[in-house]
Amino acid sequence: MRARLGVIWRRYDIALVSSAIFIFILLVTILASVIAPYDPMARNIKNRFAPPSRENVFGTDQLGRDVFSRVIHGGRPILSASVSAVVCALAAGTAIGVAGGYLGGPLDTALMRLMDVMLSFPSILLAILIVATLGVGLLNVTVAIGFSMAPVFARLVRSIVITLVHEEYVSAARSLGASDYHIILKHILPNMMPPIFVQASAMLAVAIGAASALNFIGLGVEPGTPDWGMMVAEGQRLIFDAAHVPLFPGLVITITVLSVNYMGDGLRDHLDPKLRGQGL
């Protein structure tokens, strides 16, 4: 057992450490109200621009607010919007991809041309366009990011479904009189989950970056709300006078995105049938 654990650690060391970091960030964000030493909205003008110290671990900002408390609370809007956007994009993209790949014909052509049009726009620009149309707000940011990522899932799912519908077990189920609903639910969906999970982990990192960017330019949360992107935007002009104000939220965004990326790489290596079992 110890030897097996050692092999697993050597193969997935970066992925395991990244997973632990991301889980830690999630837990800290969820328990922010308990962990944060101060109210993230409380102002203390007399203590503005205080450097990192024992009382204020990350220092204070231009209004004397504790940066550490704001960073802890600032993950909530970013992570909630990102996870929700990926879930929505996954659901919509899967439905579109399955419909196009399984049914084929004119429906497949129409759906894929629509996905091509959406993919022709850079995702962040498409998200900005959607938020500008719907209006400012975290819910609209979630919708915009999910909408911009749906074509990626749709294309991937369609390519997998086209391969799976020609498999022998699908043909056997069809010859036994199984309905399309039964075939899709029992044979198609379960066998396409591994690559979908890998893609979802990759898109989560993209969603975190996009949500941070949209909040940075003021299209997400209300000004003053604890949010990593908004905090970087508020502190960017202070980079030479109080570098700690934008530094720590920017550093947390970077660490979060990197941890999700490396976690996704480890998940891909584990679920890839060509790599699974090598050395294990």
PDB file of C-alpha atoms in Angstrom:
ATOM      1  CA  MET A   1       0.000   0.000   0.000  1.00  0.00           C
ATOM      2  CA  ARG A   2       2.800   2.404   0.900  1.00  0.00           C
ATOM      3  CA  ALA A   3       4.571   1.663  -2.377  1.00  0.00           C
ATOM      4  CA  ARG A   4       1.358   2.273  -4.311  1.00  0.00           C
ATOM      5  CA  LEU A   5       0.779   5.556  -2.516  1.00  0.00           C
ATOM      6  CA  GLY A   6       4.339   6.536  -3.321  1.00  0.00           C
ATOM      7  CA  VAL A   7       3.790   5.857  -7.015  1.00  0.00           C
ATOM      8  CA  ILE A   8       0.569   7.860  -6.974  1.00  0.00           C
ATOM      9  CA  TRP A   9       2.312  10.755  -5.254  1.00  0.00           C
ATOM     10  CA  ARG A  10       5.207  10.773  -7.736  1.00  0.00           C
ATOM     11  CA  ARG A  11       2.811  10.751 -10.662  1.00  0.00           C
ATOM     12  CA  TYR A  12       0.226  13.236  -9.380  1.00  0.00           C
ATOM     13  CA  ASP A  13       2.236  15.311  -6.895  1.00  0.00           C
ATOM     14  CA  ILE A  14       1.543  18.681  -8.533  1.00  0.00           C
ATOM     15  CA  ALA A  15      -2.104  17.828  -9.137  1.00  0.00           C
ATOM     16  CA  LEU A  16      -2.605  16.676  -5.537  1.00  0.00           C
ATOM     17  CA  VAL A  17      -0.950  19.779  -4.095  1.00  0.00           C
ATOM     18  CA  SER A  18      -2.991  21.990  -6.445  1.00  0.00           C
ATOM     19  CA  SER A  19      -6.195  20.204  -5.457  1.00  0.00           C
ATOM     20  CA  ALA A  20      -5.388  20.735  -1.783  1.00  0.00           C
ATOM     21  CA  ILE A  21      -4.742  24.442  -2.414  1.00  0.00           C
ATOM     22  CA  PHE A  22      -7.991  24.885  -4.313  1.00  0.00           C
ATOM     23  CA  ILE A  23      -9.996  23.019  -1.673  1.00  0.00           C
ATOM     24  CA  PHE A  24      -8.357  25.193   0.997  1.00  0.00           C
ATOM     25  CA  ILE A  25      -9.333  28.352  -0.899  1.00  0.00           C
ATOM     26  CA  LEU A  26     -12.901  27.057  -1.242  1.00  0.00           C
ATOM     27  CA  LEU A  27     -13.163  26.274   2.456  1.00  0.00           C
ATOM     28  CA  VAL A  28     -11.722  29.625   3.480  1.00  0.00           C
ATOM     29  CA  THR A  29     -14.168  31.380   1.150  1.00  0.00           C
ATOM     30  CA  ILE A  30     -17.142  29.404   2.463  1.00  0.00           C
ATOM     31  CA  LEU A  31     -16.121  30.042   6.079  1.00  0.00           C
ATOM     32  CA  ALA A  32     -15.157  33.666   5.454  1.00  0.00           C
ATOM     33  CA  SER A  33     -17.605  35.031   8.016  1.00  0.00           C
ATOM     34  CA  VAL A  34     -15.989  32.871  10.689  1.00  0.00           C
ATOM     35  CA  ILE A  35     -12.340  33.244   9.673  1.00  0.00           C
ATOM     36  CA  ALA A  36     -12.158  36.952   8.777  1.00  0.00           C
ATOM     37  CA  PRO A  37     -10.811  38.950  11.732  1.00  0.00           C
ATOM     38  CA  TYR A  38     -12.644  42.158  10.748  1.00  0.00           C
ATOM     39  CA  ASP A  39     -15.747  43.318   8.939  1.00  0.00           C
ATOM     40  CA  PRO A  40     -14.645  43.612   5.273  1.00  0.00           C
ATOM     41  CA  MET A  41     -16.738  46.778   4.877  1.00  0.00           C
ATOM     42  CA  ALA A  42     -15.622  48.489   8.111  1.00  0.00           C
ATOM     43  CA  ARG A  43     -13.694  51.707   7.484  1.00  0.00           C
ATOM     44  CA  ASN A  44     -10.950  53.269   9.592  1.00  0.00           C
ATOM     45  CA  ILE A  45      -9.652  56.347   7.812  1.00  0.00           C
ATOM     46  CA  LYS A  46      -7.035  56.937  10.489  1.00  0.00           C
ATOM     47  CA  ASN A  47      -5.471  53.579   9.661  1.00  0.00           C
ATOM     48  CA  ARG A  48      -5.550  53.881   5.854  1.00  0.00           C
ATOM     49  CA  PHE A  49      -2.664  52.437   3.812  1.00  0.00           C
ATOM     50  CA  ALA A  50      -1.260  50.612   6.832  1.00  0.00           C
ATOM     51  CA  PRO A  51       1.396  48.090   5.734  1.00  0.00           C
ATOM     52  CA  PRO A  52       1.062  44.379   6.544  1.00  0.00           C
ATOM     53  CA  SER A  53       1.376  43.848  10.277  1.00  0.00           C
ATOM     54  CA  ARG A  54       0.240  41.564  13.081  1.00  0.00           C
ATOM     55  CA  GLU A  55      -3.048  43.470  13.390  1.00  0.00           C
ATOM     56  CA  ASN A  56      -3.644  43.659   9.625  1.00  0.00           C
ATOM     57  CA  VAL A  57      -1.945  40.697   7.968  1.00  0.00           C
ATOM     58  CA  PHE A  58      -2.354  42.091   4.429  1.00  0.00           C
ATOM     59  CA  GLY A  59      -2.427  45.745   5.492  1.00  0.00           C
ATOM     60  CA  THR A  60      -5.291  48.185   4.890  1.00  0.00           C
ATOM     61  CA  ASP A  61      -6.603  49.965   1.796  1.00  0.00           C
ATOM     62  CA  GLN A  62      -7.393  53.593   0.967  1.00  0.00           C
ATOM     63  CA  LEU A  63     -10.408  53.571   3.304  1.00  0.00           C
ATOM     64  CA  GLY A  64      -8.687  51.751   6.130  1.00  0.00           C
ATOM     65  CA  ARG A  65     -10.467  48.466   5.428  1.00  0.00           C
ATOM     66  CA  ASP A  66      -8.637  45.272   6.317  1.00  0.00           C
ATOM     67  CA  VAL A  67      -7.322  43.765   3.060  1.00  0.00           C
ATOM     68  CA  PHE A  68      -7.027  40.255   4.517  1.00  0.00           C
ATOM     69  CA  SER A  69     -10.710  40.195   5.504  1.00  0.00           C
ATOM     70  CA  ARG A  70     -11.699  41.562   2.109  1.00  0.00           C
ATOM     71  CA  VAL A  71      -9.597  38.963   0.275  1.00  0.00           C
ATOM     72  CA  ILE A  72     -11.232  36.156   2.264  1.00  0.00           C
ATOM     73  CA  HIS A  73     -14.719  37.460   1.462  1.00  0.00           C
ATOM     74  CA  GLY A  74     -13.722  38.448  -2.061  1.00  0.00           C
ATOM     75  CA  GLY A  75     -13.634  34.880  -3.304  1.00  0.00           C
ATOM     76  CA  ARG A  76     -17.377  34.385  -2.873  1.00  0.00           C
ATOM     77  CA  PRO A  77     -18.632  36.336  -5.906  1.00  0.00           C
ATOM     78  CA  ILE A  78     -15.798  35.117  -8.139  1.00  0.00           C
ATOM     79  CA  LEU A  79     -16.047  31.420  -7.272  1.00  0.00           C
ATOM     80  CA  SER A  80     -19.845  31.288  -7.101  1.00  0.00           C
ATOM     81  CA  ALA A  81     -20.184  32.979 -10.489  1.00  0.00           C
ATOM     82  CA  SER A  82     -17.468  30.796 -12.039  1.00  0.00           C
ATOM     83  CA  VAL A  83     -18.830  27.467 -10.781  1.00  0.00           C
ATOM     84  CA  SER A  84     -22.392  28.413 -11.716  1.00  0.00           C
ATOM     85  CA  ALA A  85     -21.291  29.519 -15.175  1.00  0.00           C
ATOM     86  CA  VAL A  86     -19.444  26.249 -15.831  1.00  0.00           C
ATOM     87  CA  VAL A  87     -22.429  24.201 -14.655  1.00  0.00           C
ATOM     88  CA  CYS A  88     -24.788  26.166 -16.907  1.00  0.00           C
ATOM     89  CA  ALA A  89     -22.413  25.944 -19.875  1.00  0.00           C
ATOM     90  CA  LEU A  90     -21.946  22.221 -19.282  1.00  0.00           C
ATOM     91  CA  ALA A  91     -25.702  21.587 -19.170  1.00  0.00           C
ATOM     92  CA  ALA A  92     -26.474  23.701 -22.241  1.00  0.00           C
ATOM     93  CA  GLY A  93     -23.488  22.470 -24.232  1.00  0.00           C
ATOM     94  CA  THR A  94     -24.249  18.838 -23.428  1.00  0.00           C
ATOM     95  CA  ALA A  95     -27.865  19.207 -24.536  1.00  0.00           C
ATOM     96  CA  ILE A  96     -26.852  20.896 -27.789  1.00  0.00           C
ATOM     97  CA  GLY A  97     -24.014  18.474 -28.491  1.00  0.00           C
ATOM     98  CA  VAL A  98     -26.113  15.373 -27.820  1.00  0.00           C
ATOM     99  CA  ALA A  99     -28.979  16.666 -29.942  1.00  0.00           C
ATOM    100  CA  GLY A 100     -26.712  17.496 -32.856  1.00  0.00           C
ATOM    101  CA  GLY A 101     -24.471  14.434 -32.663  1.00  0.00           C
ATOM    102  CA  TYR A 102     -27.193  11.855 -32.040  1.00  0.00           C
ATOM    103  CA  LEU A 103     -29.950  13.159 -34.304  1.00  0.00           C
ATOM    104  CA  GLY A 104     -27.699  14.589 -37.016  1.00  0.00           C
ATOM    105  CA  GLY A 105     -29.166  15.985 -40.218  1.00  0.00           C
ATOM    106  CA  PRO A 106     -30.325  19.605 -40.635  1.00  0.00           C
ATOM    107  CA  LEU A 107     -30.629  20.066 -36.853  1.00  0.00           C
ATOM    108  CA  ASP A 108     -26.958  19.191 -36.372  1.00  0.00           C
ATOM    109  CA  THR A 109     -25.928  21.533 -39.188  1.00  0.00           C
ATOM    110  CA  ALA A 110     -27.961  24.442 -37.805  1.00  0.00           C
ATOM    111  CA  LEU A 111     -26.747  23.967 -34.236  1.00  0.00           C
ATOM    112  CA  MET A 112     -23.090  23.655 -35.194  1.00  0.00           C
ATOM    113  CA  ARG A 113     -23.189  26.710 -37.452  1.00  0.00           C
ATOM    114  CA  LEU A 114     -24.628  28.654 -34.531  1.00  0.00           C
ATOM    115  CA  MET A 115     -21.833  27.360 -32.303  1.00  0.00           C
ATOM    116  CA  ASP A 116     -19.274  28.352 -34.959  1.00  0.00           C
ATOM    117  CA  VAL A 117     -20.639  31.896 -34.983  1.00  0.00           C
ATOM    118  CA  MET A 118     -20.347  32.101 -31.199  1.00  0.00           C
ATOM    119  CA  LEU A 119     -16.835  30.632 -31.251  1.00  0.00           C
ATOM    120  CA  SER A 120     -15.754  33.243 -33.792  1.00  0.00           C
ATOM    121  CA  PHE A 121     -15.890  35.829 -30.988  1.00  0.00           C
ATOM    122  CA  PRO A 122     -13.256  35.800 -28.234  1.00  0.00           C
ATOM    123  CA  SER A 123     -15.057  34.513 -25.151  1.00  0.00           C
ATOM    124  CA  ILE A 124     -14.245  37.536 -22.984  1.00  0.00           C
ATOM    125  CA  LEU A 125     -15.485  39.950 -25.657  1.00  0.00           C
ATOM    126  CA  LEU A 126     -18.664  37.933 -26.082  1.00  0.00           C
ATOM    127  CA  ALA A 127     -19.167  37.993 -22.310  1.00  0.00           C
ATOM    128  CA  ILE A 128     -18.646  41.770 -22.215  1.00  0.00           C
ATOM    129  CA  LEU A 129     -21.167  42.206 -25.020  1.00  0.00           C
ATOM    130  CA  ILE A 130     -23.748  40.102 -23.186  1.00  0.00           C
ATOM    131  CA  VAL A 131     -23.250  41.916 -19.867  1.00  0.00           C
ATOM    132  CA  ALA A 132     -23.448  45.276 -21.628  1.00  0.00           C
ATOM    133  CA  THR A 133     -26.749  44.144 -23.149  1.00  0.00           C
ATOM    134  CA  LEU A 134     -28.276  42.596 -20.020  1.00  0.00           C
ATOM    135  CA  GLY A 135     -26.914  45.137 -17.564  1.00  0.00           C
ATOM    136  CA  VAL A 136     -24.368  45.193 -14.773  1.00  0.00           C
ATOM    137  CA  GLY A 137     -24.665  42.551 -12.062  1.00  0.00           C
ATOM    138  CA  LEU A 138     -23.142  39.307 -10.835  1.00  0.00           C
ATOM    139  CA  LEU A 139     -26.051  37.216 -12.149  1.00  0.00           C
ATOM    140  CA  ASN A 140     -25.600  38.683 -15.622  1.00  0.00           C
ATOM    141  CA  VAL A 141     -21.862  38.005 -15.393  1.00  0.00           C
ATOM    142  CA  THR A 142     -22.649  34.359 -14.644  1.00  0.00           C
ATOM    143  CA  VAL A 143     -25.052  34.148 -17.580  1.00  0.00           C
ATOM    144  CA  ALA A 144     -22.574  35.861 -19.902  1.00  0.00           C
ATOM    145  CA  ILE A 145     -19.663  33.579 -18.997  1.00  0.00           C
ATOM    146  CA  GLY A 146     -21.819  30.462 -19.214  1.00  0.00           C
ATOM    147  CA  PHE A 147     -23.229  31.520 -22.583  1.00  0.00           C
ATOM    148  CA  SER A 148     -19.773  32.244 -23.990  1.00  0.00           C
ATOM    149  CA  MET A 149     -18.434  28.833 -22.878  1.00  0.00           C
ATOM    150  CA  ALA A 150     -21.386  26.691 -23.981  1.00  0.00           C
ATOM    151  CA  PRO A 151     -20.102  26.236 -27.579  1.00  0.00           C
ATOM    152  CA  VAL A 152     -16.886  24.662 -26.289  1.00  0.00           C
ATOM    153  CA  PHE A 153     -18.834  21.958 -24.482  1.00  0.00           C
ATOM    154  CA  ALA A 154     -21.268  21.560 -27.377  1.00  0.00           C
ATOM    155  CA  ARG A 155     -18.479  20.912 -29.873  1.00  0.00           C
ATOM    156  CA  LEU A 156     -16.724  18.458 -27.573  1.00  0.00           C
ATOM    157  CA  VAL A 157     -19.907  16.552 -26.711  1.00  0.00           C
ATOM    158  CA  ARG A 158     -20.959  16.335 -30.357  1.00  0.00           C
ATOM    159  CA  SER A 159     -17.617  14.840 -31.387  1.00  0.00           C
ATOM    160  CA  ILE A 160     -17.853  12.234 -28.614  1.00  0.00           C
ATOM    161  CA  VAL A 161     -21.467  11.353 -29.392  1.00  0.00           C
ATOM    162  CA  ILE A 162     -20.736  10.875 -33.087  1.00  0.00           C
ATOM    163  CA  THR A 163     -18.130   8.279 -32.099  1.00  0.00           C
ATOM    164  CA  LEU A 164     -20.267   6.562 -29.471  1.00  0.00           C
ATOM    165  CA  VAL A 165     -23.396   6.110 -31.620  1.00  0.00           C
ATOM    166  CA  HIS A 166     -21.448   3.701 -33.834  1.00  0.00           C
ATOM    167  CA  GLU A 167     -20.240   1.546 -30.960  1.00  0.00           C
ATOM    168  CA  GLU A 168     -21.450  -2.064 -30.849  1.00  0.00           C
ATOM    169  CA  TYR A 169     -23.191  -1.764 -27.487  1.00  0.00           C
ATOM    170  CA  VAL A 170     -25.267   1.144 -28.810  1.00  0.00           C
ATOM    171  CA  SER A 171     -26.205  -0.817 -31.935  1.00  0.00           C
ATOM    172  CA  ALA A 172     -27.095  -3.808 -29.763  1.00  0.00           C
ATOM    173  CA  ALA A 173     -29.311  -1.683 -27.527  1.00  0.00           C
ATOM    174  CA  ARG A 174     -31.041  -0.206 -30.552  1.00  0.00           C
ATOM    175  CA  SER A 175     -31.602  -3.670 -32.066  1.00  0.00           C
ATOM    176  CA  LEU A 176     -33.243  -4.779 -28.816  1.00  0.00           C
ATOM    177  CA  GLY A 177     -35.762  -1.984 -29.144  1.00  0.00           C
ATOM    178  CA  ALA A 178     -34.284   0.509 -26.690  1.00  0.00           C
ATOM    179  CA  SER A 179     -35.613   4.039 -27.105  1.00  0.00           C
ATOM    180  CA  ASP A 180     -33.395   6.989 -28.009  1.00  0.00           C
ATOM    181  CA  TYR A 181     -33.921   8.380 -24.514  1.00  0.00           C
ATOM    182  CA  HIS A 182     -32.752   5.107 -22.943  1.00  0.00           C
ATOM    183  CA  ILE A 183     -29.709   4.882 -25.217  1.00  0.00           C
ATOM    184  CA  ILE A 184     -28.662   8.473 -24.513  1.00  0.00           C
ATOM    185  CA  LEU A 185     -29.227   8.197 -20.764  1.00  0.00           C
ATOM    186  CA  LYS A 186     -27.764   4.735 -20.176  1.00  0.00           C
ATOM    187  CA  HIS A 187     -25.100   4.371 -22.853  1.00  0.00           C
ATOM    188  CA  ILE A 188     -24.085   7.761 -24.286  1.00  0.00           C
ATOM    189  CA  LEU A 189     -23.933  10.064 -21.259  1.00  0.00           C
ATOM    190  CA  PRO A 190     -22.020   7.725 -18.870  1.00  0.00           C
ATOM    191  CA  ASN A 191     -19.320   7.021 -21.466  1.00  0.00           C
ATOM    192  CA  MET A 192     -18.617  10.642 -22.275  1.00  0.00           C
ATOM    193  CA  MET A 193     -18.289  11.875 -18.695  1.00  0.00           C
ATOM    194  CA  PRO A 194     -14.480  11.558 -18.293  1.00  0.00           C
ATOM    195  CA  PRO A 195     -13.520  14.000 -21.090  1.00  0.00           C
ATOM    196  CA  ILE A 196     -16.389  16.270 -20.072  1.00  0.00           C
ATOM    197  CA  PHE A 197     -15.077  16.461 -16.501  1.00  0.00           C
ATOM    198  CA  VAL A 198     -11.595  17.290 -17.776  1.00  0.00           C
ATOM    199  CA  GLN A 199     -12.984  20.030 -20.017  1.00  0.00           C
ATOM    200  CA  ALA A 200     -15.071  21.394 -17.148  1.00  0.00           C
ATOM    201  CA  SER A 201     -11.998  21.715 -14.929  1.00  0.00           C
ATOM    202  CA  ALA A 202     -10.170  23.580 -17.682  1.00  0.00           C
ATOM    203  CA  MET A 203     -13.127  25.884 -18.269  1.00  0.00           C
ATOM    204  CA  LEU A 204     -13.417  26.594 -14.542  1.00  0.00           C
ATOM    205  CA  ALA A 205      -9.995  28.231 -14.644  1.00  0.00           C
ATOM    206  CA  VAL A 206     -11.105  30.260 -17.678  1.00  0.00           C
ATOM    207  CA  ALA A 207     -14.321  31.240 -15.898  1.00  0.00           C
ATOM    208  CA  ILE A 208     -12.445  32.451 -12.806  1.00  0.00           C
ATOM    209  CA  GLY A 209     -10.228  34.621 -14.982  1.00  0.00           C
ATOM    210  CA  ALA A 210     -13.207  35.947 -16.954  1.00  0.00           C
ATOM    211  CA  ALA A 211     -15.238  36.720 -13.833  1.00  0.00           C
ATOM    212  CA  SER A 212     -12.259  38.541 -12.329  1.00  0.00           C
ATOM    213  CA  ALA A 213     -11.799  40.527 -15.543  1.00  0.00           C
ATOM    214  CA  LEU A 214     -15.471  41.510 -15.755  1.00  0.00           C
ATOM    215  CA  ASN A 215     -15.497  42.600 -12.125  1.00  0.00           C
ATOM    216  CA  PHE A 216     -12.219  44.434 -12.709  1.00  0.00           C
ATOM    217  CA  ILE A 217     -13.796  46.630 -15.399  1.00  0.00           C
ATOM    218  CA  GLY A 218     -16.887  47.251 -13.265  1.00  0.00           C
ATOM    219  CA  LEU A 219     -19.427  44.992 -14.964  1.00  0.00           C
ATOM    220  CA  GLY A 220     -19.980  42.656 -12.034  1.00  0.00           C
ATOM    221  CA  VAL A 221     -20.340  43.455  -8.347  1.00  0.00           C
ATOM    222  CA  GLU A 222     -21.224  46.843  -6.925  1.00  0.00           C
ATOM    223  CA  PRO A 223     -18.247  49.155  -6.205  1.00  0.00           C
ATOM    224  CA  GLY A 224     -16.878  48.599  -2.722  1.00  0.00           C
ATOM    225  CA  THR A 225     -18.069  44.986  -2.546  1.00  0.00           C
ATOM    226  CA  PRO A 226     -15.298  42.581  -1.471  1.00  0.00           C
ATOM    227  CA  ASP A 227     -14.255  40.922  -4.718  1.00  0.00           C
ATOM    228  CA  TRP A 228     -10.823  39.989  -6.011  1.00  0.00           C
ATOM    229  CA  GLY A 229     -11.261  41.614  -9.407  1.00  0.00           C
ATOM    230  CA  MET A 230     -12.788  44.769  -7.982  1.00  0.00           C
ATOM    231  CA  MET A 231     -10.056  45.002  -5.341  1.00  0.00           C
ATOM    232  CA  VAL A 232      -7.349  44.863  -8.005  1.00  0.00           C
ATOM    233  CA  ALA A 233      -9.178  47.571  -9.965  1.00  0.00           C
ATOM    234  CA  GLU A 234      -9.481  49.800  -6.904  1.00  0.00           C
ATOM    235  CA  GLY A 235      -5.834  49.317  -5.985  1.00  0.00           C
ATOM    236  CA  GLN A 236      -4.172  49.537  -9.402  1.00  0.00           C
ATOM    237  CA  ARG A 237      -3.482  53.275  -9.079  1.00  0.00           C
ATOM    238  CA  LEU A 238      -1.877  52.619  -5.703  1.00  0.00           C
ATOM    239  CA  ILE A 239       0.692  50.143  -7.022  1.00  0.00           C
ATOM    240  CA  PHE A 240       3.629  52.478  -6.323  1.00  0.00           C
ATOM    241  CA  ASP A 241       2.328  53.938  -3.045  1.00  0.00           C
ATOM    242  CA  ALA A 242       0.600  50.955  -1.398  1.00  0.00           C
ATOM    243  CA  ALA A 243       1.458  47.889  -3.448  1.00  0.00           C
ATOM    244  CA  HIS A 244      -0.108  45.530  -0.918  1.00  0.00           C
ATOM    245  CA  VAL A 245      -3.629  46.734  -1.791  1.00  0.00           C
ATOM    246  CA  PRO A 246      -3.777  45.204  -5.319  1.00  0.00           C
ATOM    247  CA  LEU A 247      -0.982  42.668  -4.763  1.00  0.00           C
ATOM    248  CA  PHE A 248      -2.732  40.202  -2.459  1.00  0.00           C
ATOM    249  CA  PRO A 249      -6.050  39.861  -4.335  1.00  0.00           C
ATOM    250  CA  GLY A 250      -4.130  39.579  -7.607  1.00  0.00           C
ATOM    251  CA  LEU A 251      -1.898  36.920  -6.088  1.00  0.00           C
ATOM    252  CA  VAL A 252      -4.912  34.929  -4.878  1.00  0.00           C
ATOM    253  CA  ILE A 253      -6.477  35.055  -8.363  1.00  0.00           C
ATOM    254  CA  THR A 254      -3.235  33.754  -9.864  1.00  0.00           C
ATOM    255  CA  ILE A 255      -2.876  30.953  -7.319  1.00  0.00           C
ATOM    256  CA  THR A 256      -6.507  29.908  -7.746  1.00  0.00           C
ATOM    257  CA  VAL A 257      -6.327  29.775 -11.547  1.00  0.00           C
ATOM    258  CA  LEU A 258      -3.023  27.873 -11.492  1.00  0.00           C
ATOM    259  CA  SER A 259      -4.291  25.368  -8.930  1.00  0.00           C
ATOM    260  CA  VAL A 260      -7.399  24.657 -11.022  1.00  0.00           C
ATOM    261  CA  ASN A 261      -5.287  24.263 -14.166  1.00  0.00           C
ATOM    262  CA  TYR A 262      -2.879  21.800 -12.566  1.00  0.00           C
ATOM    263  CA  MET A 263      -5.775  19.953 -10.947  1.00  0.00           C
ATOM    264  CA  GLY A 264      -7.353  19.593 -14.378  1.00  0.00           C
ATOM    265  CA  ASP A 265      -4.083  18.303 -15.832  1.00  0.00           C
ATOM    266  CA  GLY A 266      -3.925  15.609 -13.171  1.00  0.00           C
ATOM    267  CA  LEU A 267      -7.549  14.675 -13.784  1.00  0.00           C
ATOM    268  CA  ARG A 268      -6.848  14.400 -17.506  1.00  0.00           C
ATOM    269  CA  ASP A 269      -3.844  12.150 -16.944  1.00  0.00           C
ATOM    270  CA  HIS A 270      -5.831   9.914 -14.609  1.00  0.00           C
ATOM    271  CA  LEU A 271      -8.875   9.578 -16.869  1.00  0.00           C
ATOM    272  CA  ASP A 272      -6.956   9.145 -20.110  1.00  0.00           C
ATOM    273  CA  PRO A 273      -7.237   5.413 -20.969  1.00  0.00           C
ATOM    274  CA  LYS A 274      -3.858   5.536 -22.711  1.00  0.00           C
ATOM    275  CA  LEU A 275      -2.147   6.728 -19.530  1.00  0.00           C
ATOM    276  CA  ARG A 276      -4.290   5.066 -16.883  1.00  0.00           C
ATOM    277  CA  GLY A 277      -2.519   2.202 -15.241  1.00  0.00           C
ATOM    278  CA  GLN A 278       0.977   3.092 -16.416  1.00  0.00           C
ATOM    279  CA  GLY A 279       3.148   2.531 -13.418  1.00  0.00           C
ATOM    280  CA  LEU A 280       0.154   1.885 -11.154  1.00  0.00           C
TER     281      LEU A 280
END
